[in-house]
Coordinates of C-alpha atoms in Angstrom, one line a residue:
Chain Q
M24 CA -48.7 -37.9 -14.1
P25 CA -50.0 -38.9 -10.6
T26 CA -48.8 -41.9 -8.8
A27 CA -51.1 -44.9 -9.0
I28 CA -49.2 -47.3 -6.9
R29 CA -46.4 -46.6 -4.5
V30 CA -44.2 -49.3 -3.1
E31 CA -42.3 -48.3 0.0
G32 CA -39.3 -50.0 1.6
L33 CA -40.5 -53.5 0.8
S34 CA -38.7 -56.4 2.3
K35 CA -39.5 -60.1 2.0
T36 CA -37.8 -63.2 3.1
F37 CA -38.8 -66.8 2.2
D38 CA -37.6 -69.3 4.7
T39 CA -34.1 -68.0 5.0
A40 CA -33.5 -66.5 1.7
A41 CA -34.1 -62.7 1.3
V42 CA -35.9 -62.1 -2.0
L43 CA -36.7 -58.3 -1.6
H44 CA -34.5 -55.8 0.1
D45 CA -36.0 -52.4 1.0
L46 CA -37.4 -51.9 -2.4
S47 CA -39.2 -48.7 -3.3
L48 CA -40.9 -47.9 -6.6
D49 CA -43.5 -45.4 -7.9
V50 CA -45.9 -46.4 -10.7
R51 CA -47.6 -43.6 -12.5
A52 CA -51.2 -43.7 -13.5
G53 CA -51.7 -44.9 -17.0
E54 CA -48.1 -46.0 -17.7
L55 CA -46.9 -49.5 -18.8
I56 CA -44.0 -50.3 -16.7
G57 CA -41.8 -53.4 -17.1
L58 CA -40.1 -55.1 -14.2
L59 CA -37.0 -56.6 -15.7
G60 CA -34.5 -58.8 -14.0
P61 CA -32.8 -62.3 -14.2
S62 CA -34.6 -65.2 -12.5
G63 CA -34.4 -65.0 -8.7
S64 CA -34.3 -61.2 -8.8
G65 CA -37.6 -61.0 -6.9
K66 CA -39.6 -59.4 -9.7
T67 CA -42.4 -62.0 -9.5
T68 CA -42.6 -61.7 -5.7
L69 CA -42.9 -57.9 -6.1
L70 CA -45.7 -58.4 -8.4
R71 CA -47.5 -60.8 -6.2
I72 CA -47.2 -58.5 -3.1
I73 CA -48.7 -55.7 -5.1
A74 CA -51.6 -58.0 -6.1
G75 CA -52.0 -59.2 -2.5
L76 CA -51.0 -62.9 -3.2
D77 CA -48.0 -62.5 -1.0
F78 CA -47.4 -60.3 2.0
P79 CA -44.2 -58.3 2.8
D80 CA -42.2 -58.6 6.0
R81 CA -41.7 -54.9 6.0
G82 CA -42.7 -52.0 3.9
R83 CA -46.0 -50.6 2.5
I84 CA -48.0 -50.7 -0.6
L85 CA -50.1 -47.5 -1.4
F86 CA -52.8 -47.5 -4.0
G87 CA -53.6 -43.9 -5.0
G88 CA -52.4 -42.7 -1.6
D89 CA -54.3 -45.2 0.5
D90 CA -52.3 -47.9 2.4
A91 CA -53.2 -51.2 0.9
T92 CA -50.6 -53.4 2.6
G93 CA -53.0 -55.4 4.8
L94 CA -55.9 -55.3 2.2
P95 CA -57.0 -58.9 1.2
V96 CA -56.5 -59.7 -2.6
Q97 CA -60.2 -59.6 -3.3
K98 CA -60.4 -55.9 -2.2
R99 CA -57.5 -54.7 -4.2
A100 CA -59.2 -54.6 -7.6
V101 CA -56.2 -55.8 -9.4
G102 CA -56.1 -57.7 -12.6
F103 CA -53.6 -60.5 -12.6
V104 CA -52.5 -62.4 -15.7
F105 CA -50.5 -65.5 -14.9
Q106 CA -47.7 -67.1 -17.0
H107 CA -49.6 -70.2 -17.5
Y108 CA -53.0 -68.5 -18.1
A109 CA -54.7 -70.2 -15.0
L110 CA -58.0 -70.3 -17.1
F111 CA -60.8 -72.1 -15.4
K112 CA -60.7 -75.3 -17.4
H113 CA -64.3 -76.4 -16.7
M114 CA -65.8 -73.1 -17.9
T115 CA -66.4 -71.7 -21.3
V116 CA -64.4 -68.7 -22.5
A117 CA -67.5 -66.5 -21.8
D118 CA -67.9 -67.8 -18.3
N119 CA -64.2 -67.3 -17.7
I120 CA -64.3 -63.7 -18.7
A121 CA -67.5 -63.1 -16.7
Y122 CA -66.2 -64.8 -13.6
G123 CA -65.2 -61.7 -11.7
L124 CA -68.4 -60.0 -12.4
N125 CA -70.5 -63.1 -11.4
A126 CA -68.4 -63.4 -8.2
R127 CA -69.7 -60.1 -6.9
A128 CA -72.2 -59.8 -4.2
R129 CA -75.8 -59.7 -5.6
S130 CA -76.1 -56.1 -4.7
E131 CA -73.0 -55.1 -6.8
R132 CA -73.4 -57.5 -9.6
P133 CA -74.4 -56.0 -13.0
P134 CA -77.5 -57.7 -14.6
Q135 CA -76.8 -60.7 -16.8
A136 CA -77.6 -58.7 -20.0
E137 CA -75.0 -56.2 -19.0
I138 CA -72.4 -59.0 -18.2
R139 CA -73.0 -60.5 -21.6
R140 CA -72.7 -57.2 -23.2
R141 CA -69.4 -56.6 -21.5
V142 CA -68.1 -60.0 -22.3
G143 CA -69.0 -59.4 -26.0
N144 CA -67.1 -56.2 -26.0
L145 CA -64.0 -57.7 -24.3
L146 CA -64.1 -60.6 -26.9
D147 CA -64.1 -58.0 -29.6
L148 CA -61.2 -56.3 -28.0
I149 CA -59.0 -59.4 -28.0
R150 CA -60.4 -60.3 -31.4
L151 CA -61.9 -63.6 -30.4
S152 CA -65.5 -62.8 -31.0
G153 CA -66.6 -66.2 -32.1
F154 CA -65.0 -68.1 -29.3
A155 CA -67.5 -67.4 -26.5
D156 CA -68.6 -71.0 -26.1
R157 CA -65.3 -72.8 -26.5
Y158 CA -63.5 -74.3 -23.7
P159 CA -59.8 -73.3 -22.9
S160 CA -58.6 -76.8 -23.9
Q161 CA -59.8 -75.9 -27.4
L162 CA -57.6 -72.9 -27.7
S163 CA -53.9 -72.2 -28.6
G164 CA -51.6 -70.7 -26.1
G165 CA -51.8 -67.2 -27.5
Q166 CA -55.6 -67.3 -27.5
R167 CA -55.6 -68.5 -23.9
Q168 CA -53.4 -65.7 -22.7
R169 CA -55.7 -63.2 -24.6
I170 CA -58.7 -64.8 -22.7
A171 CA -56.8 -64.5 -19.4
L172 CA -56.3 -60.7 -20.2
A173 CA -59.8 -60.2 -21.0
R174 CA -60.9 -61.9 -17.8
A175 CA -58.6 -59.6 -15.9
L176 CA -59.9 -56.6 -17.6
A177 CA -63.6 -57.4 -17.0
V178 CA -63.5 -56.4 -13.4
E179 CA -62.2 -52.9 -14.5
P180 CA -59.1 -53.2 -12.2
R181 CA -57.0 -50.3 -10.8
V182 CA -53.9 -51.9 -12.2
L183 CA -53.2 -54.7 -14.6
L184 CA -50.4 -57.0 -13.3
L185 CA -48.9 -59.4 -15.8
D186 CA -46.4 -62.1 -14.7
E187 CA -44.2 -63.2 -17.6
P188 CA -47.3 -63.1 -19.8
F189 CA -45.6 -64.3 -22.9
G190 CA -43.1 -66.6 -21.3
A191 CA -44.9 -69.8 -22.2
L192 CA -45.5 -68.9 -25.9
D193 CA -43.3 -69.5 -28.9
A194 CA -41.2 -66.7 -30.4
Q195 CA -43.6 -65.5 -33.3
V196 CA -46.8 -65.5 -31.1
R197 CA -44.8 -63.7 -28.4
K198 CA -43.9 -60.9 -30.8
D199 CA -47.5 -60.5 -32.1
L200 CA -48.9 -60.5 -28.6
R201 CA -46.4 -57.9 -27.4
R202 CA -47.5 -55.5 -30.2
W203 CA -51.1 -56.3 -29.5
L204 CA -50.7 -55.7 -25.7
R205 CA -49.2 -52.3 -26.5
E206 CA -52.1 -51.4 -28.7
I207 CA -54.6 -52.5 -26.0
H208 CA -52.7 -50.3 -23.5
D209 CA -52.7 -47.3 -25.7
R210 CA -56.4 -47.7 -26.3
T211 CA -57.4 -48.4 -22.7
G212 CA -54.9 -46.3 -20.8
Q213 CA -54.9 -49.0 -18.2
T214 CA -52.0 -48.7 -15.6
T215 CA -50.0 -51.9 -16.2
I216 CA -47.1 -53.6 -14.5
F217 CA -45.6 -56.6 -16.2
V218 CA -42.8 -58.9 -15.3
T219 CA -40.2 -60.2 -17.8
H220 CA -36.7 -61.5 -18.1
D221 CA -36.5 -60.7 -21.7
Q222 CA -34.7 -57.3 -22.3
D223 CA -36.2 -56.9 -25.8
E224 CA -39.7 -57.4 -24.4
A225 CA -39.1 -54.9 -21.7
L226 CA -37.5 -52.3 -24.0
E227 CA -40.1 -52.7 -26.7
L228 CA -43.1 -52.5 -24.6
S229 CA -42.5 -50.4 -21.6
D230 CA -42.9 -46.6 -21.0
R231 CA -40.5 -47.2 -18.2
V232 CA -38.3 -50.1 -17.2
A233 CA -37.5 -51.0 -13.6
V234 CA -34.3 -53.2 -13.6
L235 CA -34.2 -55.5 -10.5
D236 CA -31.4 -57.6 -9.4
K237 CA -31.0 -59.7 -6.2
G238 CA -34.1 -58.1 -4.7
R239 CA -32.9 -54.6 -5.1
L240 CA -34.1 -52.0 -7.5
E241 CA -31.1 -51.1 -9.7
Q242 CA -32.6 -48.5 -11.9
V243 CA -35.9 -47.1 -13.2
G244 CA -36.1 -45.0 -16.4
T245 CA -37.4 -45.0 -19.9
P246 CA -35.9 -47.6 -22.2
D247 CA -33.6 -44.9 -23.7
E248 CA -32.4 -43.8 -20.2
V249 CA -31.5 -47.2 -19.0
Q250 CA -29.8 -48.0 -22.3
D251 CA -27.8 -44.7 -22.7
T252 CA -27.0 -44.2 -19.0
P253 CA -27.1 -47.3 -17.1
V254 CA -26.3 -46.6 -13.4
S255 CA -24.4 -49.8 -12.8
A256 CA -22.5 -52.6 -14.4
T257 CA -25.3 -55.0 -13.4
V258 CA -27.8 -53.0 -15.4
L259 CA -25.4 -52.5 -18.3
R260 CA -24.7 -56.3 -18.4
F261 CA -28.3 -57.3 -18.1
L262 CA -29.5 -55.0 -21.0
G263 CA -27.2 -56.6 -23.6
D264 CA -23.8 -57.9 -24.6
S265 CA -20.7 -56.0 -23.5
I266 CA -17.0 -56.6 -23.1
E267 CA -14.8 -55.4 -20.3
V268 CA -11.5 -53.6 -21.1
E269 CA -8.8 -52.7 -18.6
A270 CA -8.4 -49.0 -18.8
I271 CA -6.8 -46.0 -16.9
A272 CA -8.7 -42.9 -15.8
E273 CA -6.7 -39.8 -16.1
G274 CA -7.5 -36.1 -16.5
G275 CA -11.2 -36.8 -17.0
R276 CA -10.5 -39.2 -19.8
V277 CA -10.4 -43.0 -20.1
L278 CA -7.2 -44.4 -21.7
V279 CA -6.9 -47.8 -23.1
A280 CA -3.3 -49.1 -23.9
G281 CA -2.1 -45.5 -23.6
H282 CA -4.4 -44.2 -26.2
P283 CA -7.2 -41.8 -25.1
T284 CA -10.8 -42.9 -25.8
P285 CA -13.9 -40.7 -26.3
V286 CA -15.2 -42.0 -23.0
A287 CA -15.3 -39.4 -20.2
A288 CA -14.2 -40.6 -16.8
P289 CA -16.5 -39.7 -13.9
S290 CA -15.2 -36.7 -12.1
G291 CA -12.6 -37.4 -9.5
L292 CA -11.9 -41.0 -10.7
I293 CA -8.2 -41.6 -11.3
G294 CA -6.3 -44.9 -11.7
P295 CA -7.2 -48.3 -13.1
V296 CA -10.8 -48.7 -14.1
T297 CA -13.0 -51.3 -16.1
L298 CA -14.3 -50.0 -19.3
H299 CA -17.6 -51.6 -20.5
V300 CA -17.9 -51.5 -24.2
R301 CA -21.0 -52.6 -26.3
P302 CA -20.2 -54.7 -29.4
W303 CA -21.3 -51.8 -31.7
Q304 CA -19.0 -49.3 -29.9
L305 CA -16.0 -51.1 -31.5
Q306 CA -14.7 -50.2 -34.8
F307 CA -12.1 -52.0 -37.0
V308 CA -9.2 -49.7 -37.8
E309 CA -5.5 -49.9 -38.9
P310 CA -3.4 -51.3 -36.1
A311 CA -1.6 -48.0 -35.5
Q312 CA -4.7 -46.2 -34.4
A313 CA -6.1 -49.2 -32.4
H314 CA -6.8 -49.4 -28.7
L315 CA -7.0 -53.2 -28.9
S316 CA -5.6 -55.8 -31.4
G317 CA -6.1 -59.5 -32.1
T318 CA -6.8 -62.0 -34.8
V319 CA -10.2 -63.0 -36.1
R320 CA -11.3 -66.3 -34.7
S321 CA -14.7 -66.7 -36.4
S322 CA -17.6 -64.7 -37.8
Y323 CA -21.1 -65.1 -38.7
R324 CA -23.9 -63.1 -40.3
S325 CA -27.4 -62.6 -39.2
Q326 CA -30.1 -60.2 -40.2
G327 CA -27.7 -57.7 -42.0
R328 CA -25.2 -57.8 -39.2
Q329 CA -21.9 -59.4 -38.8
R330 CA -20.6 -60.7 -35.4
I331 CA -16.9 -61.2 -35.3
E332 CA -15.1 -63.0 -32.6
V333 CA -11.7 -61.7 -32.0
D334 CA -8.8 -63.6 -30.2
R335 CA -6.7 -61.4 -28.0
G336 CA -4.0 -63.8 -26.9
A337 CA -4.2 -64.6 -23.2
E338 CA -7.2 -62.4 -22.7
K339 CA -10.9 -63.4 -23.2
P340 CA -11.9 -63.3 -26.9
L341 CA -14.3 -60.4 -27.6
V342 CA -17.2 -60.1 -29.9
V343 CA -17.5 -57.1 -32.3
E344 CA -20.6 -56.2 -34.3
D345 CA -20.1 -54.7 -37.7
T346 CA -22.5 -53.9 -40.6
D347 CA -22.5 -56.5 -43.2
G348 CA -19.9 -55.1 -45.4
E349 CA -16.5 -56.4 -45.5
R350 CA -16.1 -60.1 -44.4
Y351 CA -13.6 -60.9 -41.8
E352 CA -12.0 -64.3 -42.3
A353 CA -10.5 -66.3 -39.5
G354 CA -6.9 -65.7 -38.9
R355 CA -6.8 -62.1 -40.1
P356 CA -5.1 -59.7 -37.8
V357 CA -7.3 -56.8 -36.8
G358 CA -7.1 -53.6 -34.8
L359 CA -10.0 -52.2 -32.9
R360 CA -10.9 -48.7 -31.8
I361 CA -13.1 -48.0 -28.9
N362 CA -15.7 -45.3 -29.9
G363 CA -17.7 -45.3 -26.7
G364 CA -18.3 -47.1 -23.4
Y365 CA -19.2 -46.9 -19.8
V366 CA -17.2 -46.5 -16.6
F367 CA -18.7 -47.0 -13.1
A368 CA -17.2 -45.4 -10.1
Chain D
M30 CA -12.1 -109.3 -44.1
S31 CA -15.1 -109.9 -46.1
E32 CA -15.3 -108.5 -49.6
T33 CA -18.9 -107.4 -49.4
L34 CA -19.6 -103.9 -48.1
V35 CA -22.3 -105.2 -45.9
P36 CA -21.0 -106.4 -42.5
A37 CA -21.8 -110.0 -41.6
S38 CA -24.2 -109.1 -38.8
F39 CA -26.3 -107.0 -41.2
A40 CA -26.6 -109.7 -43.7
A41 CA -27.8 -112.0 -41.1
A42 CA -30.5 -109.5 -40.0
D43 CA -31.6 -109.4 -43.6
R44 CA -32.4 -113.1 -43.6
A45 CA -34.2 -113.0 -40.3
A46 CA -38.0 -112.7 -40.1
A47 CA -39.7 -109.2 -39.9
P48 CA -38.4 -107.2 -37.1
P49 CA -40.6 -107.0 -34.0
A50 CA -43.0 -104.1 -33.7
S51 CA -41.1 -102.6 -30.8
V52 CA -37.8 -103.0 -29.3
V53 CA -39.3 -103.6 -25.8
T54 CA -41.6 -106.4 -27.1
E55 CA -40.6 -109.9 -26.1
G56 CA -40.7 -112.9 -28.4
G57 CA -44.1 -114.7 -28.9
S58 CA -43.5 -117.6 -26.5
V59 CA -42.6 -115.3 -23.6
R60 CA -45.6 -113.0 -24.4
W61 CA -48.0 -115.9 -24.4
L62 CA -46.5 -117.4 -21.3
L63 CA -46.8 -114.1 -19.2
T64 CA -50.3 -113.4 -20.5
G65 CA -51.3 -117.0 -19.8
V66 CA -50.1 -116.9 -16.1
A67 CA -51.9 -113.5 -15.6
I68 CA -55.2 -115.0 -16.9
L69 CA -54.8 -118.2 -15.1
F70 CA -54.1 -116.3 -11.8
L71 CA -57.1 -114.0 -12.4
A72 CA -59.4 -117.0 -13.2
L73 CA -58.3 -118.9 -10.1
F74 CA -58.4 -116.2 -7.6
L75 CA -60.9 -113.8 -8.8
V76 CA -63.4 -115.2 -11.3
L77 CA -63.8 -118.6 -9.7
P78 CA -64.7 -117.3 -6.3
L79 CA -67.2 -114.9 -7.8
V80 CA -68.8 -117.6 -9.8
T81 CA -68.9 -119.9 -6.8
V82 CA -70.8 -117.2 -4.7
F83 CA -73.5 -117.0 -7.4
A84 CA -73.5 -120.8 -8.0
Q85 CA -73.9 -121.6 -4.3
A86 CA -76.5 -118.9 -3.8
F87 CA -78.7 -120.5 -6.6
A88 CA -77.7 -124.1 -5.8
K89 CA -81.2 -124.9 -4.5
G90 CA -83.2 -122.8 -6.9
F91 CA -84.4 -119.3 -7.1
D92 CA -87.0 -119.8 -4.4
A93 CA -84.4 -120.8 -1.8
Y94 CA -82.4 -117.8 -2.9
L95 CA -85.3 -115.5 -2.3
A96 CA -86.1 -117.1 1.0
A97 CA -82.7 -115.8 2.4
F98 CA -84.2 -112.4 2.0
R99 CA -87.6 -113.1 3.7
E100 CA -85.7 -113.4 6.9
P101 CA -86.1 -110.2 9.0
D102 CA -82.5 -110.5 10.2
A103 CA -81.2 -110.2 6.6
W104 CA -83.2 -107.0 6.1
S105 CA -82.0 -105.7 9.3
A106 CA -78.4 -106.3 8.3
I107 CA -78.9 -104.6 5.0
R108 CA -80.5 -101.7 6.6
L109 CA -77.7 -101.4 9.1
T110 CA -75.0 -101.6 6.4
L111 CA -76.8 -98.8 4.4
T112 CA -77.1 -96.8 7.5
V113 CA -73.5 -97.1 8.4
A114 CA -72.3 -96.2 4.9
A115 CA -74.7 -93.3 4.7
I116 CA -73.1 -91.8 7.7
A117 CA -69.4 -92.9 7.3
V118 CA -69.0 -92.1 3.6
P119 CA -70.2 -88.4 3.9
F120 CA -68.1 -87.9 7.0
N121 CA -65.0 -89.2 5.1
L122 CA -65.9 -87.1 2.1
V123 CA -65.9 -83.9 4.1
F124 CA -62.8 -84.9 6.1
G125 CA -61.0 -86.1 3.0
V126 CA -61.7 -82.9 0.9
A127 CA -60.8 -80.7 3.9
A128 CA -57.4 -82.6 4.5
S129 CA -56.5 -82.7 0.8
W130 CA -57.3 -79.1 0.5
A131 CA -55.1 -78.2 3.5
I132 CA -52.2 -80.4 2.4
A133 CA -52.2 -79.6 -1.3
K134 CA -52.7 -75.9 -1.1
F135 CA -51.0 -74.7 2.0
E136 CA -47.7 -75.0 3.8
F137 CA -47.9 -75.7 7.5
V138 CA -46.0 -77.3 10.3
G139 CA -46.8 -81.0 10.7
K140 CA -47.9 -81.5 7.2
S141 CA -46.0 -84.7 6.7
L142 CA -47.2 -86.0 10.0
L143 CA -50.7 -85.5 8.9
I144 CA -50.1 -87.3 5.6
T145 CA -48.6 -90.2 7.6
L146 CA -51.6 -90.3 9.9
I147 CA -54.0 -90.4 7.0
D148 CA -52.3 -93.5 5.8
L149 CA -52.3 -95.2 9.2
P150 CA -55.7 -97.1 8.7
F151 CA -54.2 -98.7 5.6
S152 CA -51.3 -100.1 7.6
V153 CA -53.2 -101.1 10.6
S154 CA -55.0 -104.5 10.7
P155 CA -58.8 -103.8 10.8
V156 CA -59.1 -106.0 13.8
V157 CA -56.6 -103.7 15.7
S158 CA -58.7 -100.7 14.5
G159 CA -61.7 -102.3 16.1
L160 CA -59.9 -103.2 19.3
I161 CA -58.9 -99.4 19.6
Y162 CA -62.5 -98.6 20.1
V163 CA -63.1 -101.4 22.6
L164 CA -60.1 -100.2 24.6
L165 CA -61.6 -96.6 24.4
F166 CA -65.3 -97.2 24.9
G167 CA -65.6 -100.7 26.4
S168 CA -66.8 -101.1 30.0
Q169 CA -63.2 -101.6 31.0
G170 CA -61.9 -98.8 28.6
L171 CA -60.7 -95.3 29.0
F172 CA -64.2 -93.7 28.8
G173 CA -66.1 -96.7 29.9
V174 CA -67.1 -95.4 33.3
F175 CA -68.1 -92.0 32.0
L176 CA -70.3 -93.5 29.1
A177 CA -72.0 -96.0 31.5
E178 CA -72.7 -93.3 34.0
H179 CA -74.4 -91.1 31.3
G180 CA -76.1 -94.2 29.6
I181 CA -74.3 -93.6 26.4
Q182 CA -74.0 -96.8 24.3
I183 CA -71.2 -96.8 21.8
L184 CA -69.8 -100.3 21.7
F185 CA -72.1 -103.0 20.4
A186 CA -74.3 -100.4 18.9
L187 CA -74.6 -98.2 15.8
P188 CA -72.1 -95.4 16.9
G189 CA -69.3 -98.0 17.5
I190 CA -69.9 -99.6 14.1
V191 CA -69.8 -96.2 12.4
L192 CA -66.7 -95.2 14.2
A193 CA -64.9 -98.3 13.2
T194 CA -66.0 -98.0 9.6
I195 CA -65.0 -94.3 9.5
F196 CA -61.5 -95.2 10.8
V197 CA -61.1 -98.0 8.2
T198 CA -62.2 -95.9 5.3
F199 CA -60.4 -92.7 6.4
P200 CA -57.8 -92.6 3.7
F201 CA -59.8 -93.4 0.6
V202 CA -60.9 -89.8 -0.3
A203 CA -57.8 -88.0 0.9
R204 CA -55.4 -90.4 -0.7
E205 CA -57.1 -89.9 -4.1
L206 CA -57.5 -86.1 -3.8
I207 CA -54.0 -85.1 -2.4
P208 CA -52.0 -86.0 -5.6
L209 CA -54.8 -84.7 -7.7
M210 CA -54.9 -81.2 -6.1
Q211 CA -51.1 -81.0 -5.7
E212 CA -50.9 -81.5 -9.5
Q213 CA -53.4 -78.8 -10.2
G214 CA -51.6 -76.4 -8.1
T215 CA -53.1 -73.1 -6.8
A216 CA -53.0 -70.9 -9.9
E217 CA -56.7 -71.1 -10.7
E218 CA -57.6 -70.4 -7.1
E219 CA -55.4 -67.3 -7.1
A220 CA -56.9 -66.2 -10.3
A221 CA -60.4 -66.5 -8.8
L222 CA -59.3 -64.6 -5.7
T223 CA -57.7 -61.7 -7.7
L224 CA -61.0 -61.5 -9.6
G225 CA -62.7 -60.7 -6.2
A226 CA -64.2 -64.1 -5.4
S227 CA -64.3 -65.0 -1.7
G228 CA -62.5 -68.2 -0.4
F229 CA -65.7 -70.1 -0.2
H230 CA -67.0 -69.1 -3.7
T231 CA -63.6 -70.0 -5.1
F232 CA -63.8 -73.4 -3.4
L233 CA -67.4 -74.0 -4.8
T234 CA -66.8 -72.6 -8.4
V235 CA -63.2 -73.5 -9.0
T236 CA -61.6 -76.2 -6.8
L237 CA -64.6 -78.4 -6.4
P238 CA -65.3 -78.7 -10.2
N239 CA -61.7 -79.4 -10.8
I240 CA -61.7 -82.4 -8.5
R241 CA -65.4 -83.6 -9.1
W242 CA -64.4 -86.9 -11.0
G243 CA -61.6 -87.8 -8.6
L244 CA -64.1 -87.2 -5.8
L245 CA -66.8 -89.4 -7.3
Y246 CA -64.1 -92.1 -7.9
S247 CA -62.9 -92.0 -4.3
V248 CA -66.4 -91.9 -2.8
L249 CA -67.2 -95.0 -4.8
L250 CA -64.2 -96.9 -3.5
C251 CA -64.9 -95.6 0.0
N252 CA -68.4 -96.7 -0.1
A253 CA -67.5 -100.3 -1.3
R254 CA -65.1 -100.6 1.6
A255 CA -67.6 -99.1 4.1
M256 CA -70.2 -101.7 3.1
G257 CA -67.8 -104.6 3.0
E258 CA -65.7 -104.0 6.0
F259 CA -65.6 -107.2 8.2
G260 CA -62.8 -107.1 10.7
A261 CA -63.1 -103.9 12.6
V262 CA -66.9 -104.0 12.6
S263 CA -66.8 -107.6 13.7
V264 CA -64.9 -106.5 16.9
V265 CA -67.1 -103.7 17.9
S266 CA -70.6 -105.0 16.7
G267 CA -71.2 -107.6 19.4
H268 CA -73.0 -109.7 16.7
I269 CA -76.5 -109.1 18.1
R270 CA -78.9 -110.5 15.5
G271 CA -81.3 -108.2 13.9
L272 CA -79.6 -105.4 15.7
T273 CA -75.9 -104.9 15.2
N274 CA -75.1 -107.3 12.3
T275 CA -74.0 -105.7 9.1
I276 CA -74.3 -107.7 5.8
P277 CA -70.7 -109.3 6.1
L278 CA -71.4 -110.2 9.8
H279 CA -74.7 -111.7 8.7
V280 CA -73.1 -113.8 6.1
E281 CA -70.5 -115.1 8.5
I282 CA -73.3 -116.2 11.0
L283 CA -75.3 -117.8 8.3
Y284 CA -72.2 -119.7 7.1
N285 CA -71.2 -120.9 10.6
E286 CA -74.7 -122.3 10.9
Y287 CA -74.2 -124.3 7.8
N288 CA -76.9 -122.2 6.1
F289 CA -74.9 -122.1 2.9
V290 CA -77.6 -121.1 0.5
A291 CA -78.7 -118.2 2.7
A292 CA -75.1 -117.2 3.3
F293 CA -74.2 -117.0 -0.3
A294 CA -77.5 -115.4 -1.3
V295 CA -76.8 -112.5 1.1
A296 CA -73.2 -112.5 -0.1
T297 CA -74.5 -111.9 -3.6
V298 CA -75.6 -108.5 -2.5
L299 CA -72.0 -107.5 -1.6
A300 CA -70.6 -109.2 -4.8
G301 CA -73.2 -107.2 -6.8
L302 CA -72.2 -104.1 -5.2
A303 CA -68.5 -104.9 -5.9
L304 CA -69.4 -105.5 -9.6
V305 CA -71.4 -102.3 -9.9
T306 CA -68.5 -100.4 -8.2
L307 CA -66.1 -101.9 -10.7
V308 CA -68.2 -100.9 -13.7
I309 CA -68.7 -97.3 -12.6
K310 CA -65.0 -97.2 -11.6
S311 CA -63.9 -98.4 -15.0
V312 CA -66.2 -96.0 -16.8
L313 CA -64.7 -93.1 -14.8
E314 CA -61.2 -94.2 -15.4
W315 CA -61.9 -94.5 -19.1
R316 CA -63.8 -91.3 -19.5
Y317 CA -62.1 -89.0 -17.1
A318 CA -58.5 -90.4 -17.0
D319 CA -56.9 -87.0 -17.2
E320 CA -58.9 -85.6 -14.3
L321 CA -58.1 -88.5 -12.0
A322 CA -54.8 -88.5 -10.1
S323 CA -52.2 -90.7 -11.7
G324 CA -50.7 -92.2 -8.6
R325 CA -53.1 -95.1 -7.5
A326 CA -52.1 -96.3 -4.1
H327 CA -55.0 -98.7 -3.6

């Protein structure tokens, strides 16, 4: 797939705090890419720089090979969807959606009949056909965000940029809108970049995920790639729960408490290492075969899984995930085997 | 220990009268006292003077009232006041919108200084405001010689009165709009820009409609003050009858000449203006409360 947007060596400092460090990223035409990172990671700043709402101190933005770094926001043909919708309060839904078309110079503006037709099509697309004459204040949060999306799509943007688009919505609406956004994307093939701090959201929606931390790009890859082969402890930690276990790398294997684990050590790595283990990579076994041991402190069930907190004496308690079979009561001594994990050089 | 399970204080509460509607409500006597004091104060300091104005104006009948307006000087004062307001209010409208736009939507060096400067006319005595212009444009003033050489008359003429009025009414529009625009933020403007709208188009179609009621409200107050200003205008006007007297100055002259009926008759024009302003202001506050800034400084 050709590159739609290329970000090259972007750096940005606000006052004295650096928010982006030499960040480069290629966005492919037609893909839905999620910028994932904790708050303060610079993901929103990156999105705003791509849109032309902020300008970088160093680095370039290329749209389809053309340098767009100095291009004003109006000329970039981007569609931007804000976290808090930013709908025009004093305009009807139809006028909101038509705003970008009506703002064009007379010579480039489609005739009113054409604008009305396009607004109608977009209202159909977002399934709010009967809402043309309502005002934003008469709509729910989810409906407002759909209007905001239609407004952005109306100008036929080169790229759609969404800044935490579901952040202000409650959990159920958020889930519905996610699925719906994916559908819209599949139907329109619109190149889309969205920002989120929610791992689930990024992993469910994106073709590729770009993980940002402290203004640096940690990793870009498909949801499977970033989950199966995280490049750093930061990415691993950010994508879900994990525990850290002291281990020894020896002869290409990782050993915990003298017992070998199935985890391969990176080549050339010898000596003490930190082994990162996901809760589902731990298995309850007889103490004799265990890498780790402890006593159950508490457990709870949720959605067919059981999460068990295990006390390990002086060390931090750890959380194990098990299918909802045998119940583990507090105080029971248990042994744990490590079936997988990650070691970073 | 009591044998009953209900503690003594609970039992006492049971015997008491119905609980007050709200925990922050005071007892009846305190409430009446406070309300009474407030009403008495209002009656004494606001309603009574207003009634007196109209009573005095009509003290010698309707004909005597109308006679005050047959005077050419009275008409000249009314004309001058309208002229001054017609220049000063639009000027402050444009300046106020520009300043609030700059302060609310952008970050720049000297922003807090600008905010302080905008407030200055509120903290300076109007007489001092007028004196500033005498010191600048008077014959002994900074530009006095230059103005005299070129035959430009500022002091004791329309330009001086307009300048003094503009100075005094400077803060009204900006003070109203700054908090309003700050509260609204820049997201809608950014949305318009990403949709391809130019800065000016964005201002006309997004910013202005969002502040329209606050703007109308502040223009109203600005206008009331511009027409009613006495101190600053008095210093720069020169009190030339039929030429540089505004309504408030005309009222003072009539009063000093013991022409009470005429003085109060002309004063009813200002009082009427105040009442009309009050009604429109209340309607705006009631109807568009959400769209007016919450922090009222004046």
